[in-house]
CSV table of C-alpha atoms and ligand atoms in Angstrom, one decimal:
chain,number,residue,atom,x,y,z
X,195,UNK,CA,68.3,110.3,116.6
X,196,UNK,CA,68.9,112.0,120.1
X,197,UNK,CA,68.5,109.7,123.3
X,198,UNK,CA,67.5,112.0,125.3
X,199,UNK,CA,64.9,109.7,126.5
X,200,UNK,CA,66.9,107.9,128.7
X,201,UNK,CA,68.5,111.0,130.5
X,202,UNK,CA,65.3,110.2,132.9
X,203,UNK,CA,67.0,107.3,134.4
X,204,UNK,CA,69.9,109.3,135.7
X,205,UNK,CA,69.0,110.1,139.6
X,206,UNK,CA,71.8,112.9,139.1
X,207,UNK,CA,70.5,114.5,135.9
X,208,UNK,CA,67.1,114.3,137.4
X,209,UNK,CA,68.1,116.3,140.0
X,210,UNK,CA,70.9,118.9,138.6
X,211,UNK,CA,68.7,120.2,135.7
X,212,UNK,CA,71.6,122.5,134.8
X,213,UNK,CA,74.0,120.1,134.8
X,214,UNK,CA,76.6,119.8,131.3
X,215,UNK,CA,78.2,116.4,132.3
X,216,UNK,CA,80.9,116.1,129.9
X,217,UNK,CA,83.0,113.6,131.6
X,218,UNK,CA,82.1,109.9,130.9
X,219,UNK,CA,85.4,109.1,129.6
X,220,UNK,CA,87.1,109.6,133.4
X,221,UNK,CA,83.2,107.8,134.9
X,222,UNK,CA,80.1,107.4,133.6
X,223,UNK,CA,76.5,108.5,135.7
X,224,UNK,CA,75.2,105.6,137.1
X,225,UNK,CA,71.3,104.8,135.9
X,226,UNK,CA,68.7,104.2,138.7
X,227,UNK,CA,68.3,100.1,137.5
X,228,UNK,CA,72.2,99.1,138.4
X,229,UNK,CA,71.7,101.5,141.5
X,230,UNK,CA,68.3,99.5,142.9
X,231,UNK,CA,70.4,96.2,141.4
X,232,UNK,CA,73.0,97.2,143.8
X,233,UNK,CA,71.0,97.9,146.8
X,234,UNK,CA,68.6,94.9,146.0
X,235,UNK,CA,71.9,92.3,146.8
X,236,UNK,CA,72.4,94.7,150.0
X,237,UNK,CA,69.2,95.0,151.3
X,238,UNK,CA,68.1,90.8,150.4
X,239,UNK,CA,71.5,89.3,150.8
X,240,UNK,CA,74.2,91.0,151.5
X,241,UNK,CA,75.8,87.7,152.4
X,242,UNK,CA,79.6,86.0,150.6
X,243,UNK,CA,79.7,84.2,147.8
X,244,UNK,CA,80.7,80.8,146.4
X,245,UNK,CA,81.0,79.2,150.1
X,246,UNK,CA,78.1,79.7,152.3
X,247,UNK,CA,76.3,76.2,152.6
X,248,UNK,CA,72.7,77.7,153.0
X,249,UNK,CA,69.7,78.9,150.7
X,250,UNK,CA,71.1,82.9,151.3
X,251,UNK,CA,74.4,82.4,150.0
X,252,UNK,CA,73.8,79.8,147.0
X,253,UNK,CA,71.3,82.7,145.6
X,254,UNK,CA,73.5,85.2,146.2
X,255,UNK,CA,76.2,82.9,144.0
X,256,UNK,CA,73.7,82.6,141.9
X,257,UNK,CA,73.4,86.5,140.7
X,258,UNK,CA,76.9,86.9,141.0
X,259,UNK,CA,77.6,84.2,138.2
X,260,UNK,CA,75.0,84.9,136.1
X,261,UNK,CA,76.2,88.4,136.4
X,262,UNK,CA,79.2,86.8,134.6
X,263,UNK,CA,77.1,85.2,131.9
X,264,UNK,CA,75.6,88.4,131.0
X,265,UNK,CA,78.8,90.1,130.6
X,266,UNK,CA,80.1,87.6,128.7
X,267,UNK,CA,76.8,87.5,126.2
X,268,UNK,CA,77.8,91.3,126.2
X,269,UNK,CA,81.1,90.7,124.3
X,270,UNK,CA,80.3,87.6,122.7
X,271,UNK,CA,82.5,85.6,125.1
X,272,UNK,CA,82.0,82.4,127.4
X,273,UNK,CA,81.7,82.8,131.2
X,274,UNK,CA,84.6,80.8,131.4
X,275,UNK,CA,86.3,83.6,130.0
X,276,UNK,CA,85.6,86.6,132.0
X,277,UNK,CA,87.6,87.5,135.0
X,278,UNK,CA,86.2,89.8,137.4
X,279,UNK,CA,89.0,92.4,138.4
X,280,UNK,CA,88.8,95.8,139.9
X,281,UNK,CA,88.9,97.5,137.3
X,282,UNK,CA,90.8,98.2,133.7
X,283,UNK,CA,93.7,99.2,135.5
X,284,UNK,CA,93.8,95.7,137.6
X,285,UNK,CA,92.9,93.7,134.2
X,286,UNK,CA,96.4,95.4,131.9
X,287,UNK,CA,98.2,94.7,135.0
X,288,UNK,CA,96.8,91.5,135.3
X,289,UNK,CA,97.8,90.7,131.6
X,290,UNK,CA,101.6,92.2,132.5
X,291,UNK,CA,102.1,90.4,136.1
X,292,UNK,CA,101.1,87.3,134.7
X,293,UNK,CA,101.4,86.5,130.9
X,294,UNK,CA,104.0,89.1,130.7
X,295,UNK,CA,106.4,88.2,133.4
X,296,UNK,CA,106.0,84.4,132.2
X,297,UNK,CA,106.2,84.4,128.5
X,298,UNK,CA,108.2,87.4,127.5
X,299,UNK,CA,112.0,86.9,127.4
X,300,UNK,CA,115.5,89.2,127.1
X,301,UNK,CA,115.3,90.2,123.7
X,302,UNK,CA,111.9,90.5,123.3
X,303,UNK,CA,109.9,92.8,122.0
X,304,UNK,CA,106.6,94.6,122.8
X,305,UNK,CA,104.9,97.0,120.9
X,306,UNK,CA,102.4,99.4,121.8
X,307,UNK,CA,102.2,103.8,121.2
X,308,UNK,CA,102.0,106.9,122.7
X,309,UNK,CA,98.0,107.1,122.8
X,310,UNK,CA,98.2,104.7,125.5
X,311,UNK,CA,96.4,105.0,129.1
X,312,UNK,CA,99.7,104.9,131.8
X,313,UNK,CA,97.6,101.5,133.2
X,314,UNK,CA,98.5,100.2,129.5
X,315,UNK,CA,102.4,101.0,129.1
X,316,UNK,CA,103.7,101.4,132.3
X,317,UNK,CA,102.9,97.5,133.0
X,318,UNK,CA,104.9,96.8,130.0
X,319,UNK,CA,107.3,99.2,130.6
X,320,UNK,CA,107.9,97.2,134.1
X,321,UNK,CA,107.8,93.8,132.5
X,322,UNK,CA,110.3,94.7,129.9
X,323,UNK,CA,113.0,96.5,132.4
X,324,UNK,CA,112.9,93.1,134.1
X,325,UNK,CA,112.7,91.1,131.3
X,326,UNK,CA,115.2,93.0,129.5
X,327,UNK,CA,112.5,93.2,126.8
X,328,UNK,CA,112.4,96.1,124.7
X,329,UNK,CA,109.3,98.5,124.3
X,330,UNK,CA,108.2,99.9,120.6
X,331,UNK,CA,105.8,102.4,119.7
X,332,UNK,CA,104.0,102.9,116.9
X,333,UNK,CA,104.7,105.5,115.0
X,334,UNK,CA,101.5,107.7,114.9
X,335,UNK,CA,100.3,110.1,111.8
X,336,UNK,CA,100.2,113.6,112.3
X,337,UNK,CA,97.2,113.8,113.7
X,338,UNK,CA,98.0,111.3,116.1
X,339,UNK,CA,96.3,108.0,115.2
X,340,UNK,CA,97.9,104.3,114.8
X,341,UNK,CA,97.2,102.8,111.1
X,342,UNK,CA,97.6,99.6,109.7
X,343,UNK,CA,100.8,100.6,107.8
X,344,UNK,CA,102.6,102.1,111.0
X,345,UNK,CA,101.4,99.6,112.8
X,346,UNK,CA,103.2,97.2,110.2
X,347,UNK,CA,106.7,98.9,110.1
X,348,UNK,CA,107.5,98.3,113.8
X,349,UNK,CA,106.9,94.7,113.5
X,350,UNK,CA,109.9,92.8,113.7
X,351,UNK,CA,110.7,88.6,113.8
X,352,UNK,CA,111.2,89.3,118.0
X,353,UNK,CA,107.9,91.0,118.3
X,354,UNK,CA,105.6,88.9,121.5
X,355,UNK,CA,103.4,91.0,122.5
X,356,UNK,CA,100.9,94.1,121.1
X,357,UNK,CA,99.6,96.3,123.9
X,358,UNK,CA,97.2,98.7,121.9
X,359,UNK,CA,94.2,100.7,123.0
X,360,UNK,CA,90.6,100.6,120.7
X,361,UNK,CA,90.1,104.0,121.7
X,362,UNK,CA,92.3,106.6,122.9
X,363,UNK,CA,91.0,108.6,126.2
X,364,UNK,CA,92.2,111.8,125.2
X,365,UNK,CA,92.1,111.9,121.4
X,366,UNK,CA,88.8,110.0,121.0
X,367,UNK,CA,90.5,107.8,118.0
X,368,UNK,CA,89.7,104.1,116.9
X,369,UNK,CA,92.2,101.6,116.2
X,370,UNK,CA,92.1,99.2,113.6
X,371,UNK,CA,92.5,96.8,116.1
X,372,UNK,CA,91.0,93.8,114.0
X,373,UNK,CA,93.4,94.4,111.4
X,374,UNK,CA,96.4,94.3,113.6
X,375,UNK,CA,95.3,91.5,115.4
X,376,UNK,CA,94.9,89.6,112.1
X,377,UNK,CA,98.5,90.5,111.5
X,378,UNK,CA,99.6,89.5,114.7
X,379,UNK,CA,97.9,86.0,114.5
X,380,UNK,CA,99.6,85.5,111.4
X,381,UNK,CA,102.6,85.6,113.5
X,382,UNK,CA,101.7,84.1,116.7
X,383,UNK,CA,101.9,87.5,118.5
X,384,UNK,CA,99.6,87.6,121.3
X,385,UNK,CA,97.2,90.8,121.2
X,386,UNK,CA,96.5,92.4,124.5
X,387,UNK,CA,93.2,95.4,123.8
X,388,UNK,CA,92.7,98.1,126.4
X,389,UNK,CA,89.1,98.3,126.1
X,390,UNK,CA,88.4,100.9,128.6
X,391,UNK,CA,86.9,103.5,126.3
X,392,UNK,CA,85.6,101.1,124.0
X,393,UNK,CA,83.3,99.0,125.4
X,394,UNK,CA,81.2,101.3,127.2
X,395,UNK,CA,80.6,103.0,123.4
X,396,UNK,CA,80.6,100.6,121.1
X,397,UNK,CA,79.7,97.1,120.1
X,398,UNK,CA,82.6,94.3,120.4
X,399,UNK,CA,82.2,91.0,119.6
X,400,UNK,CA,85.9,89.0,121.2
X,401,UNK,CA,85.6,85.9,118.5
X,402,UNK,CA,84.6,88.1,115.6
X,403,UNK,CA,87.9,90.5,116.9
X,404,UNK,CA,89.6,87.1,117.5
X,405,UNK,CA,91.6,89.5,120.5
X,406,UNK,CA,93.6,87.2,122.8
X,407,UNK,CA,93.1,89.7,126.0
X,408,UNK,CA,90.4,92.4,126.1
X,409,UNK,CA,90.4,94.8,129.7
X,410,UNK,CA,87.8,97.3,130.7
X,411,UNK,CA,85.8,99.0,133.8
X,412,UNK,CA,82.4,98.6,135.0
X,413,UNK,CA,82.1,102.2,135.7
X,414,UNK,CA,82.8,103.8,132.3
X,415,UNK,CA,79.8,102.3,130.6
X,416,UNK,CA,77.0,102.4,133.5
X,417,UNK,CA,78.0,100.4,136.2
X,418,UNK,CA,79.4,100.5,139.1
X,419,UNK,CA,82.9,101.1,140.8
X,420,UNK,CA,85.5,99.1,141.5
X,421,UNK,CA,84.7,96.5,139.2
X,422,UNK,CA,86.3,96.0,136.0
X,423,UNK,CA,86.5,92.6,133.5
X,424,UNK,CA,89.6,90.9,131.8
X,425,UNK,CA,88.0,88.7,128.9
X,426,UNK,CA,91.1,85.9,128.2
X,427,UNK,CA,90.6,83.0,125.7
X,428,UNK,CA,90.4,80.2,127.8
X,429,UNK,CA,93.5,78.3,126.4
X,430,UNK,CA,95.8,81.4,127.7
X,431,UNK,CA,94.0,82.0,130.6
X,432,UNK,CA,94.7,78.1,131.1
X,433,UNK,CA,98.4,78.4,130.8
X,434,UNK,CA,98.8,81.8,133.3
X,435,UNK,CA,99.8,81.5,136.5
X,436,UNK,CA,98.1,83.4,139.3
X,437,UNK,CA,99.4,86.3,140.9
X,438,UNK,CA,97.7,86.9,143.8
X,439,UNK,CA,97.1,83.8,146.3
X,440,UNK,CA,94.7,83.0,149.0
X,441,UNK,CA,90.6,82.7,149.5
X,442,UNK,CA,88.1,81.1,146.8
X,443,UNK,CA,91.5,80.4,144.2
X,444,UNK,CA,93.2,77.6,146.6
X,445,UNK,CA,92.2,74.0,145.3
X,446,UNK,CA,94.9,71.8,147.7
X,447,UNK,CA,96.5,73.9,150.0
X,448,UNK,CA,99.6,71.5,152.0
X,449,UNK,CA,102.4,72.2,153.7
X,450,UNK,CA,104.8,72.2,150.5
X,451,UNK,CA,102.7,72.4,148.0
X,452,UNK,CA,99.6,74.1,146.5
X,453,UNK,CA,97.0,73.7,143.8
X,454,UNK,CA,94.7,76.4,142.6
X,455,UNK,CA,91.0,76.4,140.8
X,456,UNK,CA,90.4,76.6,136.8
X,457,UNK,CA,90.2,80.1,135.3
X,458,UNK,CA,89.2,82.2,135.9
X,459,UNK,CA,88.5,81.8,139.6
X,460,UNK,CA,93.0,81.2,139.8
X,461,UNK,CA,92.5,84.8,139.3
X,462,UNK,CA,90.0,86.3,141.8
X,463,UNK,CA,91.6,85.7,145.4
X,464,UNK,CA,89.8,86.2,148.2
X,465,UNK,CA,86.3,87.8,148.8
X,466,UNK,CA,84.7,89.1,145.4
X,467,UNK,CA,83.3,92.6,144.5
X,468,UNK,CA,79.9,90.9,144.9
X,469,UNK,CA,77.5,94.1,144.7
X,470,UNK,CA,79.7,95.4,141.7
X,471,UNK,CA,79.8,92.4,139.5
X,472,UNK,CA,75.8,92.0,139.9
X,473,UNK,CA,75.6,96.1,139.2
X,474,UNK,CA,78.1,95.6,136.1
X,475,UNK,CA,75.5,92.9,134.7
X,476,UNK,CA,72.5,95.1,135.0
X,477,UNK,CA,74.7,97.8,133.0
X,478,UNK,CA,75.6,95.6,130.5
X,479,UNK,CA,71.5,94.5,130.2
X,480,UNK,CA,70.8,98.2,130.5
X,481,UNK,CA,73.3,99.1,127.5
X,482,UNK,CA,71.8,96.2,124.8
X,483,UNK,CA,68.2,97.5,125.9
X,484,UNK,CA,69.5,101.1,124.4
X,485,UNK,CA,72.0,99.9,121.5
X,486,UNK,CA,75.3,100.3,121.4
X,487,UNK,CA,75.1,100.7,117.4
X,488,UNK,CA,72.5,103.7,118.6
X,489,UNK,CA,75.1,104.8,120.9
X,490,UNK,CA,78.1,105.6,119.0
X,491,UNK,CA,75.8,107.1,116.3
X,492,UNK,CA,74.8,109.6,118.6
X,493,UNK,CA,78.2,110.2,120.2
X,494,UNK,CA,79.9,110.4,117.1
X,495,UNK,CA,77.2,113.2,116.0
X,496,UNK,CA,78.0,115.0,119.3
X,497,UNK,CA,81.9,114.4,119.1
X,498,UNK,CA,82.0,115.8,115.3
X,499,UNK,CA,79.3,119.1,116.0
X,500,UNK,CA,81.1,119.8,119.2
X,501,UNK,CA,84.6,119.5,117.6
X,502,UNK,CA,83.4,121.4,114.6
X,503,UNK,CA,81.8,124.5,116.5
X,504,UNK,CA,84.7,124.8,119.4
X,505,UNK,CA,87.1,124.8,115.9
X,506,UNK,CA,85.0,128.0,114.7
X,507,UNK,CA,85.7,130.4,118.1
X,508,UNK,CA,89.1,132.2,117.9
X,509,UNK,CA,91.8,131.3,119.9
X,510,UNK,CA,90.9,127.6,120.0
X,511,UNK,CA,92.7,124.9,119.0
X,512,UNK,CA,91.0,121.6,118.4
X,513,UNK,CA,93.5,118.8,118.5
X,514,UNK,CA,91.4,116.0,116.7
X,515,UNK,CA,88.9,117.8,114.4
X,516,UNK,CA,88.5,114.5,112.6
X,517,UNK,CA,87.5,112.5,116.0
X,518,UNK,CA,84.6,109.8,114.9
X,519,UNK,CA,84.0,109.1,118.7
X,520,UNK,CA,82.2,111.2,121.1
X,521,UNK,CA,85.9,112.9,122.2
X,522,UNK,CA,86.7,116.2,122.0
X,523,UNK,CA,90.3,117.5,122.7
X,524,UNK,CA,90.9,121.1,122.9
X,525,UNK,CA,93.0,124.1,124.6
X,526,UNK,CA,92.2,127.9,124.4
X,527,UNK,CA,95.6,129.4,123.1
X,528,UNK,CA,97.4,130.8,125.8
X,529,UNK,CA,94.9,129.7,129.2
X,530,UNK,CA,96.0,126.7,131.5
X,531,UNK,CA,93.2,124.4,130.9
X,532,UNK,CA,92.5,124.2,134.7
X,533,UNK,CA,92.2,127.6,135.1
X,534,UNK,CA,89.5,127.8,131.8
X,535,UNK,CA,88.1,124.5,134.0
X,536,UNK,CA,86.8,126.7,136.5
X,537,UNK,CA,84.7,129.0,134.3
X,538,UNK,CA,83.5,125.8,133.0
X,539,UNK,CA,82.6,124.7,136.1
X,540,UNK,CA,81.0,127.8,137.0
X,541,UNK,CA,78.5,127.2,134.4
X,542,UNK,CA,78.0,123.9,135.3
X,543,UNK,CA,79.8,122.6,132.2
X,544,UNK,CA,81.9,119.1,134.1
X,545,UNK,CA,85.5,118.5,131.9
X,546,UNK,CA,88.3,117.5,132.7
X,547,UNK,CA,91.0,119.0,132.3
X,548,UNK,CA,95.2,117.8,132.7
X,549,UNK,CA,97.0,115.0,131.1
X,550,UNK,CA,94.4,112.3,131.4
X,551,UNK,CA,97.3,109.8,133.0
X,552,UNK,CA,98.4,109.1,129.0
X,553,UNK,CA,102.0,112.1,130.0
X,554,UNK,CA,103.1,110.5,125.9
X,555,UNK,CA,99.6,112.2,124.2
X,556,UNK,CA,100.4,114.9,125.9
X,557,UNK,CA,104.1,115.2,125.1
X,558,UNK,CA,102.8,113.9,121.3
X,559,UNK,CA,100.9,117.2,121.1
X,560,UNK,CA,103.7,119.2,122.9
X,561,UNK,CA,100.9,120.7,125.4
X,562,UNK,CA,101.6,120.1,128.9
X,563,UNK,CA,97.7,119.6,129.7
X,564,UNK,CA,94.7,119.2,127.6
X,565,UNK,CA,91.3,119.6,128.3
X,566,UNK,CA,88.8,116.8,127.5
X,567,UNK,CA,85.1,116.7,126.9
X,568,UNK,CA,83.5,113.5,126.4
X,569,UNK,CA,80.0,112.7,125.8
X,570,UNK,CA,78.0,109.9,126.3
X,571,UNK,CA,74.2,108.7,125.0
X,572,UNK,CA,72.3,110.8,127.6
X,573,UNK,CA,74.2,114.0,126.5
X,574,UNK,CA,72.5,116.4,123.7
X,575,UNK,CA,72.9,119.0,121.7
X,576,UNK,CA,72.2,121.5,124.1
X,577,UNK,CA,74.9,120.2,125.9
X,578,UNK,CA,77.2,121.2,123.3
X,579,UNK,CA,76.0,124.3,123.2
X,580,UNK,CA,76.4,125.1,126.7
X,581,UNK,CA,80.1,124.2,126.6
X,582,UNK,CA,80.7,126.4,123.7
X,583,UNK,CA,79.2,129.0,125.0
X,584,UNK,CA,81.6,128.6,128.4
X,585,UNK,CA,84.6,128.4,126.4
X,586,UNK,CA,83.8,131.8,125.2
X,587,UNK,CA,83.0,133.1,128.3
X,588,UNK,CA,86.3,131.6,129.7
X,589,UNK,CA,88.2,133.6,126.6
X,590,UNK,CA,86.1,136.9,127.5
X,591,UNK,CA,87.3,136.5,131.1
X,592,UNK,CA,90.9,135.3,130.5
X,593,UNK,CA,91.3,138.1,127.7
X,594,UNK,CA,90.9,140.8,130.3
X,595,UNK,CA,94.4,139.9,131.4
Q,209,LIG,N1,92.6,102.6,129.8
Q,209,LIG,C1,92.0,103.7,129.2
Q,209,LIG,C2,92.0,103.9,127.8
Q,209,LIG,C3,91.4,104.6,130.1
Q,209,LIG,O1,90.8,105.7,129.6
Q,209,LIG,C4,91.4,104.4,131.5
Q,209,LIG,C5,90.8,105.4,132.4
Q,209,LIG,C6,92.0,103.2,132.0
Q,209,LIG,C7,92.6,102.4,131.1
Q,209,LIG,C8,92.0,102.9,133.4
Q,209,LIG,O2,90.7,102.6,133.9
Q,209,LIG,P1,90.4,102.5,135.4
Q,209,LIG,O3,88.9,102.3,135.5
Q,209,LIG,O4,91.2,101.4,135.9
Q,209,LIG,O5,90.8,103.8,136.0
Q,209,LIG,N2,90.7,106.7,131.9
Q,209,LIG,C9,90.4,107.8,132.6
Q,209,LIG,C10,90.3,109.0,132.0
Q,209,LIG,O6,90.5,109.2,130.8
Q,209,LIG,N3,90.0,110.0,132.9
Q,209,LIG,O7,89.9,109.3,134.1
Q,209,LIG,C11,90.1,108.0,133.9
């Protein structure tokens, strides 16, 4: 069941033998195919994109787009669909600055909850203090997850607009987003999924999911940085208006007026991440090669036996022992998390530790700072180990005081 097989691609688990990297969920390690993809469009082209008029630049074009086709296979969407951004941050704010500020209204409401990423509420939180909108939250269980029935009993007839994560960074929880967005449909509320901890993990398929706006970041699931997607159904994408103006979006430029390019290039002004979009398309290959169904089995096995064990050593507390992802949220009693962080690191176990920029988890489990471990495919069992066996050596250390 392990895929330790693939921890060989890794350049930087090739060379830190020792190394316990625990930290996918803030960046992923990068395998050596989406590095050489990168450095194969530097070293053979290295040229722009889309308006070149020789041989260099139409291949070049040519990589870049069908880097688009193969991130759209990835999620079952059309090309047409997929809108390069710089990441999952630039894709929710995307959503915000332009569906948001156009089609939300005073009165308005919005709902979305405290497991939230800050790049997935604070947009909303903007668009409704100038829309005079109003922000709801879903009420979450005890144990801090969003169900179908909560979900359910915030609705109201003024609800727009759902802003809901799949997965929560810090407590490592699914949504039943498919459910909500079936409710939503029924209602003609537009669904926008922050897909940022999803996608990298697990399969998603946008029609079967029927989402109106999915986000998420190339370098969480493989590939490189600063590039990120925003998949939009192509009748919404239609009806948004740009936000950012100038290079490669212009159709008719005149003195009074302007005209722009379909979507999704109204969206990508200027000079694209070339080298990231063509490394983000050899992740997304490299991913299907593995299986994302093979992936999440494996988290999930790491996520429950590293929960389950760090839930056995005194003074622990474990704040989602039911996680089914490969998330594991934890604090000893009575030791900052940063200053446990260092013992980690000491022992070459990488975590993170603070409030994972979602302040309302944090606040939800009245903790001012958590500390994270998230695994990915290419972790193990020994891995787990190895952070167990630091937490009790932070405790020993901590103890003498
Ligand atoms: N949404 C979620 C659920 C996230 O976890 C993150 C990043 C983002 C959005 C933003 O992604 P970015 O690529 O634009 O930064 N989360 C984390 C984290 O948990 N630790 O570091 C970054």
């Amino acid at each position: 069941m392990s895929l330790s097989e693939y921890r060989k691609d890794f350049p930087v688990l090739n060379e830190q033998k020792d190394l316990h990297y625990l930290d996918t969920a803030a960046s992923s390690l990068k395998p050596k195919c989406v590095i050489d993809k990168v450095d194969y469009y530097y070293n053979h082209y290295g040229c722009n994109v889309h308006r070149g008029v020789y041989g260099l630049s139409y291949e070049a074009t040519d990589m870049y787009e069908s880097a688009r086709e193969t991130i759209a296979r990835f999620i079952n969407a059309d090309a047409s669909e997929i809108v390069y951004t710089r990441g999952a941050s630039a894709s929710l704010n995307l959503v915000a600055q332009s569906y948001g500020m156009t089609f939300i209204n005073e009165g308005d409401e919005i709902i979305t909850s405290e497991l939230e990423h800050h790049s997935n509420f604070m947009p909303w939180l903007n668009v409704a203090n100038v829309k005079k909108a109003t922000v709801k939250f879903v009420p979450l269980t005890k144990e801090g997850r969003i169900t179908v029935e909560n979900f359910k009993s915030v609705l109201t007839d003024k609800t727009k607009l759902v802003a809901l994560t799949y997965v929560s960074n810090v407590m490592g929880y699914i949504t039943p987003i498919k459910e909500i967005i079936k409710i939503c449909h029924e209602r003609g509320i537009i669904v926008s999924v922050d897909a940022a901890q999803a996608a990298p993990h697990m399969k998603i398929d946008v029609k079967e999911l029927d989402c109106d706006f999915l986000s998420f970041s190339g370098h969480k699931m493989c590939g490189p940085t600063g590039i990120g997607v925003l998949y939009g159904k192509k009748s919404l994408l239609d009806k948004m208006p740009p936000v950012e103006f100038g290079g490669d979006m212009a159709d008719t430029v005149l003195k009074d007026s302007m005209t722009f390019k379909e979507a999704p290039m109204k969206f990508e002004t200027g000079t694209p991440i070339i080298a990231g979009a063509i490394g983000l398309g050899e992740a997304c290959k490299y991913l299907d090669s593995i299986g994302l169904d093979k992936i999440s089995a494996w988290e999930s096995h790491l996520g429950h036996l590293a929960a389950t064990e760090l839930s056995k050593i005194n003074g622990v507390t474990v704040y989602n022992p039911s996680v089914e992802t490969g998330v594991v949220a934890f604090n000893i009693d009575g030791v900052h998390p940063h200053d446990a962080a260092s013992i980690y690191d000491e022992n070459h176990v990488c975590i993170r530790a603070g409030h994972h920029c979602a302040q309302l988890v944090t606040r939800f489990l009245n903790q001012i700072s958590t500390t994270r471990a998230s695994f990915y495919f290419y972790n193990t069992e020994e891995d787990v180990y190895a952070l167990v066996d630091a937490v009790k050596k932070a405790i020993d250390f901590f103890g003498q005081f």
